[in-house]
Coordinates of C-alpha atoms (C1' of nucleotides) in Angstrom, one line a residue:
Chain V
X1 CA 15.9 1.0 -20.7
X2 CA 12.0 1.5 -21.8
X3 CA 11.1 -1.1 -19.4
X4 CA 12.8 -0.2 -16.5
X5 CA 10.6 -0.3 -13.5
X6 CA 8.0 2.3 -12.6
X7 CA 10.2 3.2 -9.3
X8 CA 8.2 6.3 -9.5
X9 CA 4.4 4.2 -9.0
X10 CA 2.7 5.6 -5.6
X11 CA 1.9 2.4 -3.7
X12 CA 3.1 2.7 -0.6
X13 CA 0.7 3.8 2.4
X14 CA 2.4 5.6 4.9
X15 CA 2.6 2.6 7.5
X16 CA 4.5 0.8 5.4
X17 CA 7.2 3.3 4.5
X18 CA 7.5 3.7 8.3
X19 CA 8.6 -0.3 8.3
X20 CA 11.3 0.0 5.5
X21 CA 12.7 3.1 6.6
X22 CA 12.4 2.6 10.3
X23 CA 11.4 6.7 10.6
X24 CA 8.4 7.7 12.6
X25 CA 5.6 9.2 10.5
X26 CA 6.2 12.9 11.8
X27 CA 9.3 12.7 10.3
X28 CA 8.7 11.5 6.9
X29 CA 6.0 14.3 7.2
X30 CA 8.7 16.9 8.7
X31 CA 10.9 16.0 5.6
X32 CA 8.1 16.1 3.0
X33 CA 7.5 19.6 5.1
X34 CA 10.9 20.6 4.3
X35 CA 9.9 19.7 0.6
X36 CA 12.6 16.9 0.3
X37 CA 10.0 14.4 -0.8
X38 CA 6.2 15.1 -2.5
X39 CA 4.5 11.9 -1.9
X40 CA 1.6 11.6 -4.2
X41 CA -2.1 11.8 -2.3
X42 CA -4.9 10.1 -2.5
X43 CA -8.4 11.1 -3.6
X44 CA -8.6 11.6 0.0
X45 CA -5.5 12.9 0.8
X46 CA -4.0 10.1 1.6
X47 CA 0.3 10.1 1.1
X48 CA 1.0 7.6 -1.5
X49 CA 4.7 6.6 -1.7
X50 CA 6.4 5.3 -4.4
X51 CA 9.7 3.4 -4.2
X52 CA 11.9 6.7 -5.1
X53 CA 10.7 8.1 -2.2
X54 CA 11.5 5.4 0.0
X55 CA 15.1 5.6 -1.5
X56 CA 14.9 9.3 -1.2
X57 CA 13.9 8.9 2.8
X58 CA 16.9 6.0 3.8
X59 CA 19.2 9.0 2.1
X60 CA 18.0 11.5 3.9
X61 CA 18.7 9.3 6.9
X62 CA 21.7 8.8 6.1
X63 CA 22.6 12.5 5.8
X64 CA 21.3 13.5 8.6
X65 CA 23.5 11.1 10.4
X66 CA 26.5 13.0 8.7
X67 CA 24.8 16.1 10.1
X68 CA 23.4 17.5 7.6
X69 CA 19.8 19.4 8.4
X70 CA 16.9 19.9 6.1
X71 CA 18.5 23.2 4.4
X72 CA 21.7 21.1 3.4
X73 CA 19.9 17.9 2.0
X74 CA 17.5 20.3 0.1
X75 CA 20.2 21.6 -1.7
X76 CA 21.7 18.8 -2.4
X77 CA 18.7 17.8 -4.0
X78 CA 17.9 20.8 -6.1
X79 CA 21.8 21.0 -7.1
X80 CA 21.3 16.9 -8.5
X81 CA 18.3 17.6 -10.0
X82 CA 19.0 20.8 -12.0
X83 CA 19.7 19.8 -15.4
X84 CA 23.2 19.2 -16.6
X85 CA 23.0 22.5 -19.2
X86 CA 21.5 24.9 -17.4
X87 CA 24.0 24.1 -14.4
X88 CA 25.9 27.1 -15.3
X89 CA 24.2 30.5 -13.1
X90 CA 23.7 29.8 -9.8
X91 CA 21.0 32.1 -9.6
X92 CA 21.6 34.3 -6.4
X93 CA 22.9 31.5 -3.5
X94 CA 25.5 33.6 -2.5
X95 CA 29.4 32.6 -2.0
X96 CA 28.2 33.2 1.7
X97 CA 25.5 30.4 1.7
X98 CA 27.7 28.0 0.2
X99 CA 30.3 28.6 2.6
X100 CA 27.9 28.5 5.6
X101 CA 26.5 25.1 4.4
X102 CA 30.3 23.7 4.3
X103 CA 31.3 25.2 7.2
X104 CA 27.9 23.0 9.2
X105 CA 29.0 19.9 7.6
X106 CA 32.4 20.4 8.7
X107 CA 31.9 20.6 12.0
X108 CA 30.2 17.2 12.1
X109 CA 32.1 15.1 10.3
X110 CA 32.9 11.8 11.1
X111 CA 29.9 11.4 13.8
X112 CA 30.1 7.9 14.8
X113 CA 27.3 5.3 13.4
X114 CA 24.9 3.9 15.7
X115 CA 22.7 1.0 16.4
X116 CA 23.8 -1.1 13.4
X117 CA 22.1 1.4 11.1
X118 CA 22.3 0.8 7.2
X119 CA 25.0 2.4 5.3
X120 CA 23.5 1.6 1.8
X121 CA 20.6 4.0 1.7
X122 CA 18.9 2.2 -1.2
X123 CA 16.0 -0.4 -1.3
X124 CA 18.4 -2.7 -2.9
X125 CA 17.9 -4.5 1.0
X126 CA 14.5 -5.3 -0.1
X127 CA 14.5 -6.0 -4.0
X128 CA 16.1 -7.5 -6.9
Chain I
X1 CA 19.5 -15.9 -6.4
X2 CA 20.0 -15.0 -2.6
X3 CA 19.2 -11.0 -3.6
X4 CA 16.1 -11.7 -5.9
X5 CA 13.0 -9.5 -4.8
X6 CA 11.1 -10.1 -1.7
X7 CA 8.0 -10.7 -3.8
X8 CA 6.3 -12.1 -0.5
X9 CA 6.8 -9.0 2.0
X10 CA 3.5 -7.3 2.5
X11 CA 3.5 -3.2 0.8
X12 CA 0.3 -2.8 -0.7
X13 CA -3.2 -2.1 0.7
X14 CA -6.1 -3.4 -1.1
X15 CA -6.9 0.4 -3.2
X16 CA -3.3 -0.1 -4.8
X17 CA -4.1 -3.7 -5.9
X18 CA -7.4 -2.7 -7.0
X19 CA -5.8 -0.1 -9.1
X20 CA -3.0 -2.4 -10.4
X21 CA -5.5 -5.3 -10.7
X22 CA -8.3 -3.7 -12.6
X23 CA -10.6 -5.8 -9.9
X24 CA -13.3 -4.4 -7.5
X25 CA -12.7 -5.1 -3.4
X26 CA -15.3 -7.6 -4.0
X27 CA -13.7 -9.7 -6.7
X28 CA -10.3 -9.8 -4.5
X29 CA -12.3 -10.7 -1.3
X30 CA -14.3 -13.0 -3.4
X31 CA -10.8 -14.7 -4.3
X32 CA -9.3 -15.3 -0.6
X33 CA -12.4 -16.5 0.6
X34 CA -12.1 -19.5 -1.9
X35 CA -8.3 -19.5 -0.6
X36 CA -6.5 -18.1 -4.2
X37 CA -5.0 -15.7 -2.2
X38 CA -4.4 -15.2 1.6
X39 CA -2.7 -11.3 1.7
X40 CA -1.4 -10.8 5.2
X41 CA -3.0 -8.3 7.7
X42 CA -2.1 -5.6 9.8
X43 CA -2.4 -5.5 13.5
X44 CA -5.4 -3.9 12.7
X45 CA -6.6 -6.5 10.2
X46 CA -6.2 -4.8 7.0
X47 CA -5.3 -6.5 3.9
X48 CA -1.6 -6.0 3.2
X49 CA -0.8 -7.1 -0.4
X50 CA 2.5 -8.8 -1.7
X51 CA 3.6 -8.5 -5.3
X52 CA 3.3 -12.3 -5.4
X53 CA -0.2 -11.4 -4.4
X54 CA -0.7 -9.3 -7.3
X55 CA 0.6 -11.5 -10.0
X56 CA -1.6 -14.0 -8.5
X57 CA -4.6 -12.3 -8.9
X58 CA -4.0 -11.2 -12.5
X59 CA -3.4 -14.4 -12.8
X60 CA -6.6 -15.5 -11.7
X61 CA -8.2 -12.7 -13.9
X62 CA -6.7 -15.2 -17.1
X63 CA -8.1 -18.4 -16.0
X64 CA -12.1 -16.7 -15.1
X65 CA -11.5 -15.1 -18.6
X66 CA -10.7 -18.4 -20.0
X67 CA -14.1 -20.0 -18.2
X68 CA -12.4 -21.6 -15.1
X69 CA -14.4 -21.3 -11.9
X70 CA -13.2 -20.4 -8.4
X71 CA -12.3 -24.6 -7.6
X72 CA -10.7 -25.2 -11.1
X73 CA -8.5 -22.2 -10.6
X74 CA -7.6 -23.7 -6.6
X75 CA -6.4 -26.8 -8.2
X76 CA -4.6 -25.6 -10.3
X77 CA -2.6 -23.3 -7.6
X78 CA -2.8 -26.7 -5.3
X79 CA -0.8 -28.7 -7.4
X80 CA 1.5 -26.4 -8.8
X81 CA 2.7 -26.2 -5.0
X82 CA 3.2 -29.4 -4.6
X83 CA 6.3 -30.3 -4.3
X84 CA 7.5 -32.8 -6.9
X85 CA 8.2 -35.4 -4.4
X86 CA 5.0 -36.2 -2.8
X87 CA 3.5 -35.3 -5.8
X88 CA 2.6 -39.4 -6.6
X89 CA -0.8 -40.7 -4.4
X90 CA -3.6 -37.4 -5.2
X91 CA -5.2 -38.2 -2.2
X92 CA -8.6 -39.1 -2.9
X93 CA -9.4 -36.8 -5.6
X94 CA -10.9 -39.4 -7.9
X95 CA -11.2 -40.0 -11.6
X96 CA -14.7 -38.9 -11.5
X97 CA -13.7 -34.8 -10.3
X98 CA -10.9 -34.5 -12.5
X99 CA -12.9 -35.4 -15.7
X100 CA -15.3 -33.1 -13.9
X101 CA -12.5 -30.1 -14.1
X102 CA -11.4 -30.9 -17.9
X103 CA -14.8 -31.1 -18.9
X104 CA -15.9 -27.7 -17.8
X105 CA -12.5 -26.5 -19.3
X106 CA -13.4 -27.9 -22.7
X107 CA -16.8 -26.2 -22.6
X108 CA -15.6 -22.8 -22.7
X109 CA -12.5 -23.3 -24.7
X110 CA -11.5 -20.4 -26.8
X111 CA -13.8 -17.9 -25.8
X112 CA -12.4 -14.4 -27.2
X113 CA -10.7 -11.7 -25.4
X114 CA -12.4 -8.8 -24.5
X115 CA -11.7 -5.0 -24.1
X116 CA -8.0 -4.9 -24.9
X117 CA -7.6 -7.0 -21.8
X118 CA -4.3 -8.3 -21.4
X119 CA -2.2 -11.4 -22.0
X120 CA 0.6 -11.6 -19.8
X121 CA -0.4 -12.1 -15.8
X122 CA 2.9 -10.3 -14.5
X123 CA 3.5 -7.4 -12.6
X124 CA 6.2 -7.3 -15.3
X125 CA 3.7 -4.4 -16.7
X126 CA 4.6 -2.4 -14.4
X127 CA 8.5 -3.4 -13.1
X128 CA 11.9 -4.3 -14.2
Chain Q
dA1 C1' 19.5 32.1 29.3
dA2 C1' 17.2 32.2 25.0
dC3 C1' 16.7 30.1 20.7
dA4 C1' 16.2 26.9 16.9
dC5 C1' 15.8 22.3 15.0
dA6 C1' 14.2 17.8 14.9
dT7 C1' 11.1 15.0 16.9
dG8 C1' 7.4 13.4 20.3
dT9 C1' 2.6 13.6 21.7
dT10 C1' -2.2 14.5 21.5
dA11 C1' -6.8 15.7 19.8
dA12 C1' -10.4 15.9 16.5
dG13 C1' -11.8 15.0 12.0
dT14 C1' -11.9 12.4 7.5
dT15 C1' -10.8 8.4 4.6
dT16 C1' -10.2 3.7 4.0
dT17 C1' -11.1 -0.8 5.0
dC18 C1' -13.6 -4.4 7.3
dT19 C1' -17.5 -7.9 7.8
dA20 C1' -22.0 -9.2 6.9
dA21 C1' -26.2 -9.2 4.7
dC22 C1' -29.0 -8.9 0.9
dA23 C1' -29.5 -8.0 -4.4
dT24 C1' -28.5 -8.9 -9.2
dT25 C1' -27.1 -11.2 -13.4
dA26 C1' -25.9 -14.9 -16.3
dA27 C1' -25.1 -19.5 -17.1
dA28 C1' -26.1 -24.5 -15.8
dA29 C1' -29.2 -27.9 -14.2
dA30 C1' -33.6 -29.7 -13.7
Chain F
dT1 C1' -38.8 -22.9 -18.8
dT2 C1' -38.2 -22.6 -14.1
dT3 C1' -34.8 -23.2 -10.6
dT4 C1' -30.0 -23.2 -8.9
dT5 C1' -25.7 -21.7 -8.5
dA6 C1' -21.5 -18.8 -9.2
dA7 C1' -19.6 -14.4 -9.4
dT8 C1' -20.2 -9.8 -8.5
dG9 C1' -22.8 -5.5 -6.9
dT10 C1' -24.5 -2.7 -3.1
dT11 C1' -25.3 -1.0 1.4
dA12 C1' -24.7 -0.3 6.4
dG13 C1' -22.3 0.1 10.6
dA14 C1' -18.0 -0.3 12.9
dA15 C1' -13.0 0.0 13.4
dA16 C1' -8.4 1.2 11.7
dA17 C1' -5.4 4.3 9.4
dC18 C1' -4.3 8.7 8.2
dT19 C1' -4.7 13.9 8.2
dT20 C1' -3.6 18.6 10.1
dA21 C1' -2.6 21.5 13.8
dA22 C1' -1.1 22.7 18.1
dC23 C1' 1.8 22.3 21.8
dA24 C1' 5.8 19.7 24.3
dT25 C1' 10.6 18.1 24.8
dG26 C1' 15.5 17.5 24.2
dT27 C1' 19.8 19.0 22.6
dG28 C1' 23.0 21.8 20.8
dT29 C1' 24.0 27.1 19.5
dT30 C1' 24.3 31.8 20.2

DNA sequence: AACACATGTTAAGTTTTCTAACATTAAAAA
DNA sequence: TTTTTAATGTTAGAAAACTTAACATGTGTT
């Protein structure tokens, strides 16, 4: 478990992450807008990626093809990464938010998949 | 063995390496103009670095620290990827460069290690 | 029709990388 | 000891890659 790999290492320019997730880079920068990813930055400012992100970007690509939009997948996120204990007070997302955010993915289920897209949104494609 | 890592595929530009490496831009361009290393390039011609790249380099990092030179070091890599097959006539190297090679070996055998520098040439620092 | 969301496009500026040339240092050869 | 050579440092100028910001477009929603 100690030496599990460093998936959180920023290596990745931004070019490249455009290759293994096949998303322009306005929208990687739309999503890290949306604050679903925080690339690290370079001395100059440079976006540095690690291998989470890329994960974390071939998800979002996936849920956006189920419909989602950035306000769902950001929840999503900030349910999974709220820890297990302190799960317990929603602070104040209201039954209506909840319901609204259903009610959206709802009414897009079962879009069809196009263009031999990858269902697996993992970089298991590339490694190991 | 079909879903190993695609320790070949091009991620990292030539900062990342240097950072991983502990080498200057120099020392790494120093390397692939004596042919130890031949990183691919972007349309653009950057350097773009594979992990094979990197283990190669901290490889070569062991063998200057152990008093090999730049041709000693391309031997080495040049018969190693031989195959085992063709691997009998050694073309014309004679008799003559090989004592050459072992000689200069010999010379510097055992020289101590330095700054905490370390053993292992693996990116296996820093993965899995 | 008006709006909002996701994305495209463009412009101008900054950072990163490139090659090439010359400098330095230490070890080997003369 | 002087001269070479190997590895690396340093610098300059040019090109590529990336940045933010603004405005444009397409499509579905109200």
């Amino acid at each position: 478990m100690t030496n599990r790999v460093r998936r959180t290492m920023p290596l990745l320019p931004i070019s490249i992450v455009m290759q293994l997730t096949e998303l322009t880079a306005r929208q990687i920068r739309y999503y890290e807008e949306h604050d679903l990813i925080s690339p690290a930055r370079t001395e100059g400012n440079k976006r540095m990626f690690s291998l989470n992100d890329v994960d974390t970007l071939l998800e979002i690509k996936d849920y956006l093809d189920q419909g989602l939009n950035m306000a769902g997948i950001k929840k999503i996120y900030d349910l999974r990464e709220t820890p297990e204990n302190e799960k317990a007070e929603p602070k104040s997302l209201s039954d209506a938010e909840l319901r609204k955010l259903l009610h959206e993915e709802l009414k897009h289920q079962a879009r069809p998949l196009e263009k031999g897209g990858f269902r697996q949104s993992d970089l298991s494609r590339f490694f190991n």
